[in-house]
PDB file of C-alpha atoms in Angstrom:
ATOM      1  CA  MET A  25       0.000   0.000   0.000  1.00 72.00           C
ATOM      2  CA  MET A  26       1.471   3.328  -1.052  1.00 83.00           C
ATOM      3  CA  LYS A  27       1.816   5.950   1.692  1.00 90.00           C
ATOM      4  CA  ILE A  28       1.109   9.390   0.206  1.00 91.00           C
ATOM      5  CA  VAL A  29       1.913  12.808   1.661  1.00 94.00           C
ATOM      6  CA  GLU A  30       1.773  16.325   0.312  1.00 93.00           C
ATOM      7  CA  THR A  31       4.535  18.843   0.871  1.00 95.00           C
ATOM      8  CA  LEU A  32       4.083  22.558   0.225  1.00 92.00           C
ATOM      9  CA  PRO A  33       7.492  24.226   0.477  1.00 95.00           C
ATOM     10  CA  ASN A  34       7.496  28.028   0.390  1.00 94.00           C
ATOM     11  CA  ILE A  35      10.626  29.311  -1.351  1.00 95.00           C
ATOM     12  CA  SER A  36      11.871  32.881  -0.884  1.00 94.00           C
ATOM     13  CA  GLU A  37      12.170  33.470  -4.602  1.00 92.00           C
ATOM     14  CA  GLY A  38       9.374  34.653  -6.873  1.00 90.00           C
ATOM     15  CA  LYS A  39      11.252  36.055  -9.853  1.00 88.00           C
ATOM     16  CA  ASN A  40      13.895  33.510 -10.873  1.00 90.00           C
ATOM     17  CA  LYS A  41      11.962  31.143 -13.153  1.00 90.00           C
ATOM     18  CA  GLU A  42      15.078  29.115 -13.885  1.00 93.00           C
ATOM     19  CA  LEU A  43      15.397  28.154 -10.215  1.00 93.00           C
ATOM     20  CA  ILE A  44      11.761  27.081  -9.973  1.00 90.00           C
ATOM     21  CA  ASN A  45      12.122  25.059 -13.165  1.00 93.00           C
ATOM     22  CA  ARG A  46      15.103  23.256 -11.621  1.00 95.00           C
ATOM     23  CA  ILE A  47      12.905  22.190  -8.708  1.00 94.00           C
ATOM     24  CA  LYS A  48      10.174  21.065 -11.080  1.00 92.00           C
ATOM     25  CA  ASP A  49      12.722  19.120 -13.143  1.00 95.00           C
ATOM     26  CA  LEU A  50      14.026  17.538  -9.935  1.00 96.00           C
ATOM     27  CA  SER A  51      10.605  16.006  -9.292  1.00 94.00           C
ATOM     28  CA  GLU A  52      10.827  14.219 -12.640  1.00 93.00           C
ATOM     29  CA  ASN A  53      13.688  12.101 -11.273  1.00 94.00           C
ATOM     30  CA  PHE A  54      11.209  10.237  -9.048  1.00 95.00           C
ATOM     31  CA  ASP A  55       8.621   7.772 -10.296  1.00 91.00           C
ATOM     32  CA  LYS A  56       6.250   8.287  -7.355  1.00 92.00           C
ATOM     33  CA  ILE A  57       6.383  12.073  -6.999  1.00 93.00           C
ATOM     34  CA  TRP A  58       4.019  14.429  -8.764  1.00 92.00           C
ATOM     35  CA  PHE A  59       4.705  18.174  -9.090  1.00 92.00           C
ATOM     36  CA  ILE A  60       1.159  19.539  -8.655  1.00 88.00           C
ATOM     37  CA  SER A  61       1.533  23.298  -8.878  1.00 87.00           C
ATOM     38  CA  CYS A  62       3.703  26.339  -8.303  1.00 89.00           C
ATOM     39  CA  LYS A  63       2.479  29.879  -7.767  1.00 85.00           C
ATOM     40  CA  SER A  64       5.269  32.473  -7.968  1.00 87.00           C
ATOM     41  CA  ASP A  65       4.551  36.018  -6.864  1.00 82.00           C
ATOM     42  CA  GLU A  66       7.008  38.816  -7.627  1.00 82.00           C
ATOM     43  CA  TYR A  67       5.372  41.184  -5.104  1.00 79.00           C
ATOM     44  CA  PHE A  68       5.798  38.613  -2.318  1.00 83.00           C
ATOM     45  CA  ASN A  69       9.075  37.464  -3.978  1.00 89.00           C
ATOM     46  CA  ARG A  70       8.033  33.969  -3.033  1.00 91.00           C
ATOM     47  CA  SER A  71       6.968  30.702  -4.646  1.00 92.00           C
ATOM     48  CA  PHE A  72       4.338  28.380  -3.213  1.00 90.00           C
ATOM     49  CA  ILE A  73       4.984  24.831  -4.411  1.00 93.00           C
ATOM     50  CA  SER A  74       2.776  21.767  -4.074  1.00 91.00           C
ATOM     51  CA  VAL A  75       4.242  18.277  -4.502  1.00 94.00           C
ATOM     52  CA  VAL A  76       2.551  14.954  -3.751  1.00 93.00           C
ATOM     53  CA  GLY A  77       4.282  11.618  -3.488  1.00 92.00           C
ATOM     54  CA  GLU A  78       5.322   8.479  -1.701  1.00 93.00           C
ATOM     55  CA  LEU A  79       6.677   9.026   1.806  1.00 93.00           C
ATOM     56  CA  ASN A  80      10.310   7.995   1.296  1.00 93.00           C
ATOM     57  CA  GLN A  81      10.690   9.609  -2.111  1.00 96.00           C
ATOM     58  CA  ILE A  82       9.343  12.915  -0.764  1.00 97.00           C
ATOM     59  CA  GLU A  83      12.073  12.843   1.877  1.00 96.00           C
ATOM     60  CA  THR A  84      14.808  12.501  -0.763  1.00 97.00           C
ATOM     61  CA  PHE A  85      13.200  15.088  -3.042  1.00 97.00           C
ATOM     62  CA  LEU A  86      12.993  17.686  -0.258  1.00 98.00           C
ATOM     63  CA  PHE A  87      16.629  17.223   0.722  1.00 98.00           C
ATOM     64  CA  GLU A  88      17.745  17.829  -2.875  1.00 97.00           C
ATOM     65  CA  MET A  89      15.374  20.792  -3.196  1.00 97.00           C
ATOM     66  CA  VAL A  90      16.810  22.440  -0.066  1.00 98.00           C
ATOM     67  CA  LYS A  91      20.314  21.938  -1.467  1.00 98.00           C
ATOM     68  CA  ILE A  92      19.363  23.798  -4.658  1.00 97.00           C
ATOM     69  CA  CYS A  93      17.820  26.685  -2.703  1.00 97.00           C
ATOM     70  CA  VAL A  94      20.636  27.035  -0.160  1.00 97.00           C
ATOM     71  CA  GLU A  95      23.158  27.224  -2.991  1.00 96.00           C
ATOM     72  CA  ASN A  96      21.181  29.727  -5.085  1.00 96.00           C
ATOM     73  CA  ILE A  97      19.160  32.047  -2.795  1.00 96.00           C
ATOM     74  CA  ASP A  98      20.860  34.816  -0.818  1.00 96.00           C
ATOM     75  CA  LEU A  99      18.497  36.485   1.652  1.00 94.00           C
ATOM     76  CA  ARG A 100      20.911  39.362   2.132  1.00 94.00           C
ATOM     77  CA  ASN A 101      19.774  40.526  -1.304  1.00 91.00           C
ATOM     78  CA  HIS A 102      16.125  39.522  -0.932  1.00 88.00           C
ATOM     79  CA  SER A 103      13.101  41.719  -0.328  1.00 83.00           C
ATOM     80  CA  GLY A 104       9.400  41.004  -0.616  1.00 80.00           C
ATOM     81  CA  TYR A 105       6.066  41.732   1.026  1.00 76.00           C
ATOM     82  CA  HIS A 106       5.663  38.260   2.555  1.00 84.00           C
ATOM     83  CA  PRO A 107       7.485  37.675   5.888  1.00 89.00           C
ATOM     84  CA  ARG A 108      10.284  35.068   5.806  1.00 93.00           C
ATOM     85  CA  ILE A 109      13.206  33.743   7.850  1.00 95.00           C
ATOM     86  CA  GLY A 110      14.728  31.397   5.314  1.00 96.00           C
ATOM     87  CA  ALA A 111      15.592  30.716   1.695  1.00 96.00           C
ATOM     88  CA  VAL A 112      13.346  27.683   2.123  1.00 97.00           C
ATOM     89  CA  ASP A 113      11.060  29.433   4.567  1.00 96.00           C
ATOM     90  CA  VAL A 114       8.712  26.610   5.500  1.00 97.00           C
ATOM     91  CA  ILE A 115       8.242  22.934   4.601  1.00 98.00           C
ATOM     92  CA  PRO A 116       4.816  21.677   5.695  1.00 96.00           C
ATOM     93  CA  ILE A 117       4.135  17.945   5.512  1.00 97.00           C
ATOM     94  CA  VAL A 118       0.481  16.906   5.156  1.00 94.00           C
ATOM     95  CA  PRO A 119      -0.514  13.209   5.496  1.00 92.00           C
ATOM     96  CA  LEU A 120      -2.893  12.426   2.631  1.00 87.00           C
ATOM     97  CA  ILE A 121      -3.419   8.699   2.056  1.00 84.00           C
ATOM     98  CA  SER A 122      -2.528   5.701   4.271  1.00 87.00           C
ATOM     99  CA  THR A 123      -0.038   7.824   6.260  1.00 92.00           C
ATOM    100  CA  THR A 124      -0.279   8.314  10.031  1.00 93.00           C
ATOM    101  CA  PHE A 125       0.815  11.387  11.943  1.00 94.00           C
ATOM    102  CA  ASP A 126       3.706   9.435  13.492  1.00 96.00           C
ATOM    103  CA  GLU A 127       4.983   8.369  10.068  1.00 97.00           C
ATOM    104  CA  ALA A 128       4.841  11.937   8.768  1.00 97.00           C
ATOM    105  CA  ASP A 129       6.422  13.307  11.945  1.00 97.00           C
ATOM    106  CA  ASN A 130       9.268  10.797  11.762  1.00 97.00           C
ATOM    107  CA  LEU A 131       9.923  11.965   8.208  1.00 97.00           C
ATOM    108  CA  VAL A 132      10.068  15.584   9.421  1.00 98.00           C
ATOM    109  CA  LYS A 133      12.561  14.774  12.177  1.00 97.00           C
ATOM    110  CA  ARG A 134      14.813  12.612   9.988  1.00 97.00           C
ATOM    111  CA  LEU A 135      14.849  15.274   7.307  1.00 97.00           C
ATOM    112  CA  ALA A 136      15.400  18.137   9.769  1.00 98.00           C
ATOM    113  CA  LYS A 137      18.414  16.333  11.248  1.00 98.00           C
ATOM    114  CA  LYS A 138      19.923  15.564   7.831  1.00 98.00           C
ATOM    115  CA  ILE A 139      19.367  19.074   6.427  1.00 98.00           C
ATOM    116  CA  SER A 140      20.684  20.843   9.523  1.00 98.00           C
ATOM    117  CA  GLU A 141      23.837  18.715   9.604  1.00 97.00           C
ATOM    118  CA  SER A 142      24.485  18.823   5.851  1.00 98.00           C
ATOM    119  CA  PHE A 143      24.025  22.577   5.334  1.00 98.00           C
ATOM    120  CA  GLU A 144      24.531  24.000   8.858  1.00 98.00           C
ATOM    121  CA  LEU A 145      20.985  25.275   8.573  1.00 98.00           C
ATOM    122  CA  PRO A 146      18.942  25.747  11.780  1.00 98.00           C
ATOM    123  CA  ILE A 147      15.510  24.100  11.756  1.00 98.00           C
ATOM    124  CA  TYR A 148      12.455  25.068  13.804  1.00 98.00           C
ATOM    125  CA  LEU A 149       9.597  22.588  14.222  1.00 98.00           C
ATOM    126  CA  TYR A 150       6.060  23.983  14.093  1.00 97.00           C
ATOM    127  CA  GLU A 151       2.376  22.997  14.102  1.00 95.00           C
ATOM    128  CA  LYS A 152       1.850  19.343  15.157  1.00 95.00           C
ATOM    129  CA  SER A 153       5.607  18.671  15.236  1.00 97.00           C
ATOM    130  CA  ALA A 154       6.378  21.558  17.624  1.00 97.00           C
ATOM    131  CA  ARG A 155       8.095  20.606  20.872  1.00 93.00           C
ATOM    132  CA  ASN A 156       6.936  23.815  22.568  1.00 91.00           C
ATOM    133  CA  GLU A 157       3.427  25.266  22.434  1.00 93.00           C
ATOM    134  CA  TYR A 158       4.668  28.796  21.667  1.00 92.00           C
ATOM    135  CA  ARG A 159       6.343  27.527  18.496  1.00 94.00           C
ATOM    136  CA  ARG A 160       3.237  25.966  16.967  1.00 94.00           C
ATOM    137  CA  ASN A 161       2.217  29.175  15.196  1.00 91.00           C
ATOM    138  CA  ILE A 162       4.296  30.042  12.148  1.00 92.00           C
ATOM    139  CA  ASN A 163       3.723  33.779  12.585  1.00 90.00           C
ATOM    140  CA  THR A 164       5.479  33.636  15.960  1.00 94.00           C
ATOM    141  CA  LEU A 165       8.475  31.910  14.408  1.00 96.00           C
ATOM    142  CA  ARG A 166       8.679  34.506  11.622  1.00 95.00           C
ATOM    143  CA  LYS A 167       8.631  37.570  13.884  1.00 93.00           C
ATOM    144  CA  GLY A 168      11.633  39.771  13.151  1.00 94.00           C
ATOM    145  CA  GLU A 169      12.229  37.907   9.885  1.00 94.00           C
ATOM    146  CA  PHE A 170      15.686  37.091   8.510  1.00 94.00           C
ATOM    147  CA  GLU A 171      17.101  40.518   9.370  1.00 95.00           C
ATOM    148  CA  PHE A 172      16.673  40.008  13.159  1.00 95.00           C
ATOM    149  CA  LEU A 173      17.260  36.260  13.254  1.00 96.00           C
ATOM    150  CA  THR A 174      20.786  36.509  14.709  1.00 96.00           C
ATOM    151  CA  LYS A 175      19.568  38.605  17.632  1.00 96.00           C
ATOM    152  CA  LYS A 176      16.486  36.451  18.151  1.00 96.00           C
ATOM    153  CA  MET A 177      18.538  33.260  18.268  1.00 96.00           C
ATOM    154  CA  SER A 178      20.770  34.716  20.967  1.00 95.00           C
ATOM    155  CA  PHE A 179      17.924  34.138  23.444  1.00 95.00           C
ATOM    156  CA  PRO A 180      17.769  30.604  24.959  1.00 94.00           C
ATOM    157  CA  GLU A 181      14.056  30.240  24.172  1.00 94.00           C
ATOM    158  CA  TRP A 182      14.830  30.583  20.456  1.00 96.00           C
ATOM    159  CA  GLU A 183      17.453  27.881  20.208  1.00 96.00           C
ATOM    160  CA  PRO A 184      16.525  25.826  17.120  1.00 97.00           C
ATOM    161  CA  ASP A 185      15.222  22.259  17.347  1.00 97.00           C
ATOM    162  CA  PHE A 186      17.981  21.087  14.992  1.00 98.00           C
ATOM    163  CA  GLY A 187      21.208  22.621  13.772  1.00 97.00           C
ATOM    164  CA  PRO A 188      23.482  25.475  14.864  1.00 97.00           C
ATOM    165  CA  ASN A 189      22.372  28.236  17.200  1.00 96.00           C
ATOM    166  CA  HIS A 190      22.983  30.879  14.565  1.00 96.00           C
ATOM    167  CA  PRO A 191      21.449  31.564  11.138  1.00 97.00           C
ATOM    168  CA  HIS A 192      22.950  30.313   7.916  1.00 98.00           C
ATOM    169  CA  PRO A 193      24.645  33.457   6.485  1.00 97.00           C
ATOM    170  CA  THR A 194      22.593  33.457   3.262  1.00 97.00           C
ATOM    171  CA  ALA A 195      19.790  30.930   3.811  1.00 97.00           C
ATOM    172  CA  GLY A 196      18.682  31.922   7.333  1.00 97.00           C
ATOM    173  CA  ALA A 197      16.631  29.158   8.947  1.00 98.00           C
ATOM    174  CA  THR A 198      13.855  26.791   7.905  1.00 98.00           C
ATOM    175  CA  ILE A 199      10.550  25.915   9.548  1.00 98.00           C
ATOM    176  CA  MET A 200       9.261  22.331   9.226  1.00 98.00           C
ATOM    177  CA  GLY A 201       6.381  20.319  10.595  1.00 98.00           C
ATOM    178  CA  VAL A 202       3.312  18.180  10.108  1.00 97.00           C
ATOM    179  CA  ARG A 203       0.094  20.130   9.750  1.00 93.00           C
ATOM    180  CA  ASP A 204      -3.502  19.620   8.718  1.00 88.00           C
ATOM    181  CA  PHE A 205      -4.553  20.084   5.126  1.00 84.00           C
ATOM    182  CA  LEU A 206      -4.944  23.796   4.402  1.00 83.00           C
ATOM    183  CA  ILE A 207      -7.895  25.201   2.481  1.00 88.00           C
ATOM    184  CA  SER A 208      -6.669  28.158   0.438  1.00 86.00           C
ATOM    185  CA  LEU A 209      -9.050  30.368  -1.554  1.00 90.00           C
ATOM    186  CA  GLU A 210      -8.438  33.710  -3.254  1.00 93.00           C
ATOM    187  CA  PHE A 211     -11.476  35.975  -3.663  1.00 96.00           C
ATOM    188  CA  HIS A 212     -11.173  38.687  -6.326  1.00 96.00           C
ATOM    189  CA  ILE A 213     -13.530  41.546  -5.452  1.00 96.00           C
ATOM    190  CA  ASN A 214     -14.813  44.405  -7.601  1.00 95.00           C
ATOM    191  CA  THR A 215     -13.547  47.373  -5.606  1.00 94.00           C
ATOM    192  CA  LEU A 216     -10.761  49.896  -6.083  1.00 95.00           C
ATOM    193  CA  ASP A 217     -11.289  51.291  -2.564  1.00 95.00           C
ATOM    194  CA  ARG A 218      -8.535  50.156  -0.173  1.00 95.00           C
ATOM    195  CA  TRP A 219     -10.463  51.345   2.890  1.00 96.00           C
ATOM    196  CA  LEU A 220     -13.431  49.196   1.901  1.00 96.00           C
ATOM    197  CA  ALA A 221     -11.191  46.206   1.165  1.00 96.00           C
ATOM    198  CA  GLU A 222      -9.539  46.592   4.588  1.00 96.00           C
ATOM    199  CA  GLN A 223     -12.972  46.630   6.269  1.00 96.00           C
ATOM    200  CA  ILE A 224     -13.939  43.420   4.482  1.00 97.00           C
ATOM    201  CA  LYS A 225     -10.639  41.813   5.498  1.00 96.00           C
ATOM    202  CA  GLN A 226     -11.155  42.801   9.143  1.00 95.00           C
ATOM    203  CA  GLU A 227     -14.704  41.435   9.232  1.00 96.00           C
ATOM    204  CA  ILE A 228     -13.603  38.112   7.685  1.00 96.00           C
ATOM    205  CA  SER A 229     -10.744  37.835  10.202  1.00 94.00           C
ATOM    206  CA  LEU A 230     -13.209  38.294  13.078  1.00 94.00           C
ATOM    207  CA  SER A 231     -15.755  35.848  11.653  1.00 94.00           C
ATOM    208  CA  LEU A 232     -13.671  32.879  10.496  1.00 94.00           C
ATOM    209  CA  PRO A 233     -10.735  30.815  11.839  1.00 91.00           C
ATOM    210  CA  ALA A 234      -8.526  31.802   8.911  1.00 90.00           C
ATOM    211  CA  SER A 235      -5.486  33.878   8.010  1.00 87.00           C
ATOM    212  CA  VAL A 236      -6.460  36.634   5.563  1.00 92.00           C
ATOM    213  CA  PHE A 237      -4.107  38.435   3.163  1.00 88.00           C
ATOM    214  CA  LEU A 238      -5.108  41.519   1.179  1.00 91.00           C
ATOM    215  CA  GLU A 239      -3.453  42.291  -2.151  1.00 87.00           C
ATOM    216  CA  ARG A 240      -3.995  44.961  -4.814  1.00 89.00           C
ATOM    217  CA  LYS A 241      -3.897  43.471  -8.311  1.00 87.00           C
ATOM    218  CA  GLN A 242      -2.492  45.072 -11.471  1.00 83.00           C
ATOM    219  CA  ASN A 243      -5.963  46.274 -12.489  1.00 91.00           C
ATOM    220  CA  GLY A 244      -6.213  48.236  -9.227  1.00 92.00           C
ATOM    221  CA  LYS A 245      -8.824  45.951  -7.702  1.00 94.00           C
ATOM    222  CA  PHE A 246      -8.243  43.845  -4.605  1.00 95.00           C
ATOM    223  CA  SER A 247      -8.113  40.174  -3.749  1.00 94.00           C
ATOM    224  CA  LEU A 248      -8.430  38.449  -0.386  1.00 94.00           C
ATOM    225  CA  THR A 249      -6.595  35.158   0.143  1.00 91.00           C
ATOM    226  CA  LEU A 250      -7.831  32.954   2.982  1.00 92.00           C
ATOM    227  CA  ASN A 251      -5.907  30.065   4.529  1.00 88.00           C
ATOM    228  CA  ALA A 252      -7.799  27.828   6.952  1.00 89.00           C
ATOM    229  CA  LYS A 253      -7.172  24.386   8.433  1.00 84.00           C
ATOM    230  CA  GLU A 254      -9.458  21.663   7.108  1.00 81.00           C
ATOM    231  CA  GLY A 255     -10.459  20.677  10.649  1.00 78.00           C
ATOM    232  CA  ASP A 256     -11.481  24.217  11.606  1.00 85.00           C
ATOM    233  CA  VAL A 257     -13.981  25.064   8.862  1.00 86.00           C
ATOM    234  CA  SER A 258     -15.594  23.376   5.864  1.00 85.00           C
ATOM    235  CA  LEU A 259     -15.022  24.591   2.315  1.00 87.00           C
ATOM    236  CA  TYR A 260     -18.728  25.321   1.925  1.00 86.00           C
ATOM    237  CA  LEU A 261     -18.936  27.364   5.138  1.00 88.00           C
ATOM    238  CA  LEU A 262     -15.765  29.270   4.252  1.00 91.00           C
ATOM    239  CA  TYR A 263     -17.057  30.289   0.839  1.00 92.00           C
ATOM    240  CA  SER A 264     -20.618  31.113   1.915  1.00 92.00           C
ATOM    241  CA  LYS A 265     -19.495  33.204   4.907  1.00 95.00           C
ATOM    242  CA  VAL A 266     -16.986  35.209   2.859  1.00 96.00           C
ATOM    243  CA  LYS A 267     -19.586  35.777   0.116  1.00 96.00           C
ATOM    244  CA  THR A 268     -22.064  37.063   2.703  1.00 97.00           C
ATOM    245  CA  ILE A 269     -19.518  39.499   4.202  1.00 97.00           C
ATOM    246  CA  ILE A 270     -18.374  40.840   0.821  1.00 97.00           C
ATOM    247  CA  GLU A 271     -21.975  41.427  -0.306  1.00 96.00           C
ATOM    248  CA  HIS A 272     -22.805  43.040   3.049  1.00 96.00           C
ATOM    249  CA  PHE A 273     -20.255  45.759   2.218  1.00 96.00           C
ATOM    250  CA  GLY A 274     -21.841  46.318  -1.195  1.00 95.00           C
ATOM    251  CA  SER A 275     -19.150  44.517  -3.172  1.00 95.00           C
ATOM    252  CA  GLU A 276     -19.224  41.424  -5.335  1.00 96.00           C
ATOM    253  CA  ILE A 277     -16.970  38.445  -5.981  1.00 96.00           C
ATOM    254  CA  GLU A 278     -15.684  38.620  -9.555  1.00 96.00           C
ATOM    255  CA  LYS A 279     -13.963  35.232  -9.433  1.00 94.00           C
ATOM    256  CA  VAL A 280     -12.394  32.736  -7.033  1.00 94.00           C
ATOM    257  CA  SER A 281      -9.018  31.100  -7.633  1.00 89.00           C
ATOM    258  CA  LEU A 282      -7.081  28.348  -5.868  1.00 84.00           C
ATOM    259  CA  PRO A 283      -3.548  29.363  -4.788  1.00 78.00           C
ATOM    260  CA  SER A 284      -2.899  25.681  -4.039  1.00 75.00           C
ATOM    261  CA  PRO A 285      -4.890  22.591  -5.138  1.00 74.00           C
ATOM    262  CA  LEU A 286      -7.592  20.966  -3.028  1.00 77.00           C
ATOM    263  CA  THR A 287      -8.323  17.272  -2.599  1.00 74.00           C
ATOM    264  CA  GLY A 288     -11.393  15.574  -3.996  1.00 74.00           C
ATOM    265  CA  LYS A 289     -12.259  14.343  -0.506  1.00 70.00           C
ATOM    266  CA  LEU A 290     -12.490  17.956   0.674  1.00 74.00           C
ATOM    267  CA  PHE A 291     -15.195  18.629  -1.916  1.00 75.00           C
ATOM    268  CA  LEU A 292     -17.016  15.438  -0.890  1.00 74.00           C
ATOM    269  CA  GLN A 293     -16.965  16.533   2.741  1.00 72.00           C
ATOM    270  CA  SER A 294     -18.223  19.980   1.761  1.00 74.00           C
ATOM    271  CA  PHE A 295     -21.042  18.359  -0.225  1.00 74.00           C
ATOM    272  CA  LYS A 296     -21.941  16.290   2.840  1.00 73.00           C
ATOM    273  CA  ASN A 297     -22.069  19.443   4.974  1.00 72.00           C
ATOM    274  CA  LEU A 298     -24.249  21.136   2.366  1.00 74.00           C
ATOM    275  CA  ILE A 299     -26.949  18.455   2.095  1.00 73.00           C
ATOM    276  CA  GLY A 300     -26.676  17.254   5.683  1.00 71.00           C
ATOM    277  CA  ASN A 301     -27.688  13.588   5.275  1.00 68.00           C
ATOM    278  CA  LEU A 302     -25.155  11.936   2.976  1.00 67.00           C
ATOM    279  CA  ASP A 303     -24.680   8.324   4.074  1.00 66.00           C
ATOM    280  CA  GLY A 304     -21.863   5.847   3.564  1.00 64.00           C
ATOM    281  CA  GLU A 305     -18.080   5.992   3.250  1.00 66.00           C
ATOM    282  CA  LEU A 306     -16.603   9.100   1.654  1.00 67.00           C
ATOM    283  CA  PHE A 307     -13.820   8.414  -0.812  1.00 68.00           C
ATOM    284  CA  THR A 308     -12.783   9.307  -4.345  1.00 68.00           C
ATOM    285  CA  ILE A 309     -11.863   7.008  -7.207  1.00 64.00           C
ATOM    286  CA  GLU A 310      -8.373   8.544  -7.264  1.00 65.00           C
ATOM    287  CA  GLU A 311      -7.872   7.776  -3.585  1.00 65.00           C
ATOM    288  CA  LYS A 312      -8.864   4.148  -4.093  1.00 64.00           C
ATOM    289  CA  LEU A 313      -6.473   3.806  -7.029  1.00 63.00           C
ATOM    290  CA  LEU A 314      -3.545   5.239  -5.084  1.00 62.00           C
ATOM    291  CA  THR A 315      -4.311   3.161  -2.002  1.00 61.00           C
ATOM    292  CA  GLU A 316      -4.756  -0.180  -3.700  1.00 61.00           C
ATOM    293  CA  SER A 317      -2.116  -0.016  -6.453  1.00 58.00           C
ATOM    294  CA  GLN A 318       1.489   0.974  -7.064  1.00 59.00           C
ATOM    295  CA  ILE A 319       0.976   3.725  -9.621  1.00 61.00           C
ATOM    296  CA  THR A 320       4.123   5.244 -11.082  1.00 63.00           C
ATOM    297  CA  LYS A 321       4.721   7.943 -13.644  1.00 63.00           C
ATOM    298  CA  ILE A 322       5.177   6.964 -17.276  1.00 54.00           C
ATOM    299  CA  LYS A 323       8.036   8.889 -18.794  1.00 51.00           C
ATOM    300  CA  TYR A 324       7.607   9.838 -22.421  1.00 43.00           C
ATOM    301  CA  ILE A 325      10.526   8.791 -24.629  1.00 39.00           C
ATOM    302  CA  SER A 326      10.956  10.731 -27.845  1.00 41.00           C
ATOM    303  CA  ASN A 327      11.954   9.090 -31.122  1.00 44.00           C
ATOM    304  CA  GLU A 328      15.393  10.699 -30.793  1.00 44.00           C
ATOM    305  CA  GLU A 329      15.974   8.936 -27.453  1.00 44.00           C
ATOM    306  CA  LYS A 330      14.883   5.501 -28.653  1.00 41.00           C
TER     307      LYS A 330
END
């Protein structure tokens, strides 16, 4: 039975397409890893990557990915709107299929030890892997960002979980841990008024267990990106509540986009919440295929290579 996890590394680079392509090409070296998506944002100067694969292959892939980033990203020359403490800022691990928390957490700790020793890169554990309650929240770990990391790490309470007690000179530090699946939705709204957009953001923040980010797009209008844990709110409730708040302020949703992909099971669960009396086991065809078979990628071979 294949054990499947998702990893969503956030890389502090949103402009260098060649670097992102190297990471995508790296995934092609593995027969049980699938590069799902990458959203690069020049304003944030950050790339949000989604990769799904077999437990052990993900571990090897992530180590090689960190190596590429440590060698090619220099935070001393980096600026962007999104807070960060590392070249590879965060590596979340999300158990998807046939993988327990303990299995995912063991992967995190093995990988954190290997990365910290190989690159002299300090590692902080967060979310479900955190050893201290005050380190569970990623925003706490990011306070002060890369620029104040040396001073922050001089305090005993900010000694890293793995690696040296000082930042890597160019790659800073990395945050790793097992977390719940994250629902991420971006609502594009039809207003040019920043004050109004800020009011909508504030009301959503007070009404839902979600992190909310406001961004002005190139057309001058605004978008609101929401990140919420799957266990805290359903997809249906998240969408309907945000729609109600936006319309309450006299605005409309022009479109909704997905910054990172969602699972089919999430939509099934949302459908169950919507109709209220869905009976039986909830699963998707894709989940059954992955659980009960050993699917691997088929690499296309051109005529020139034959």
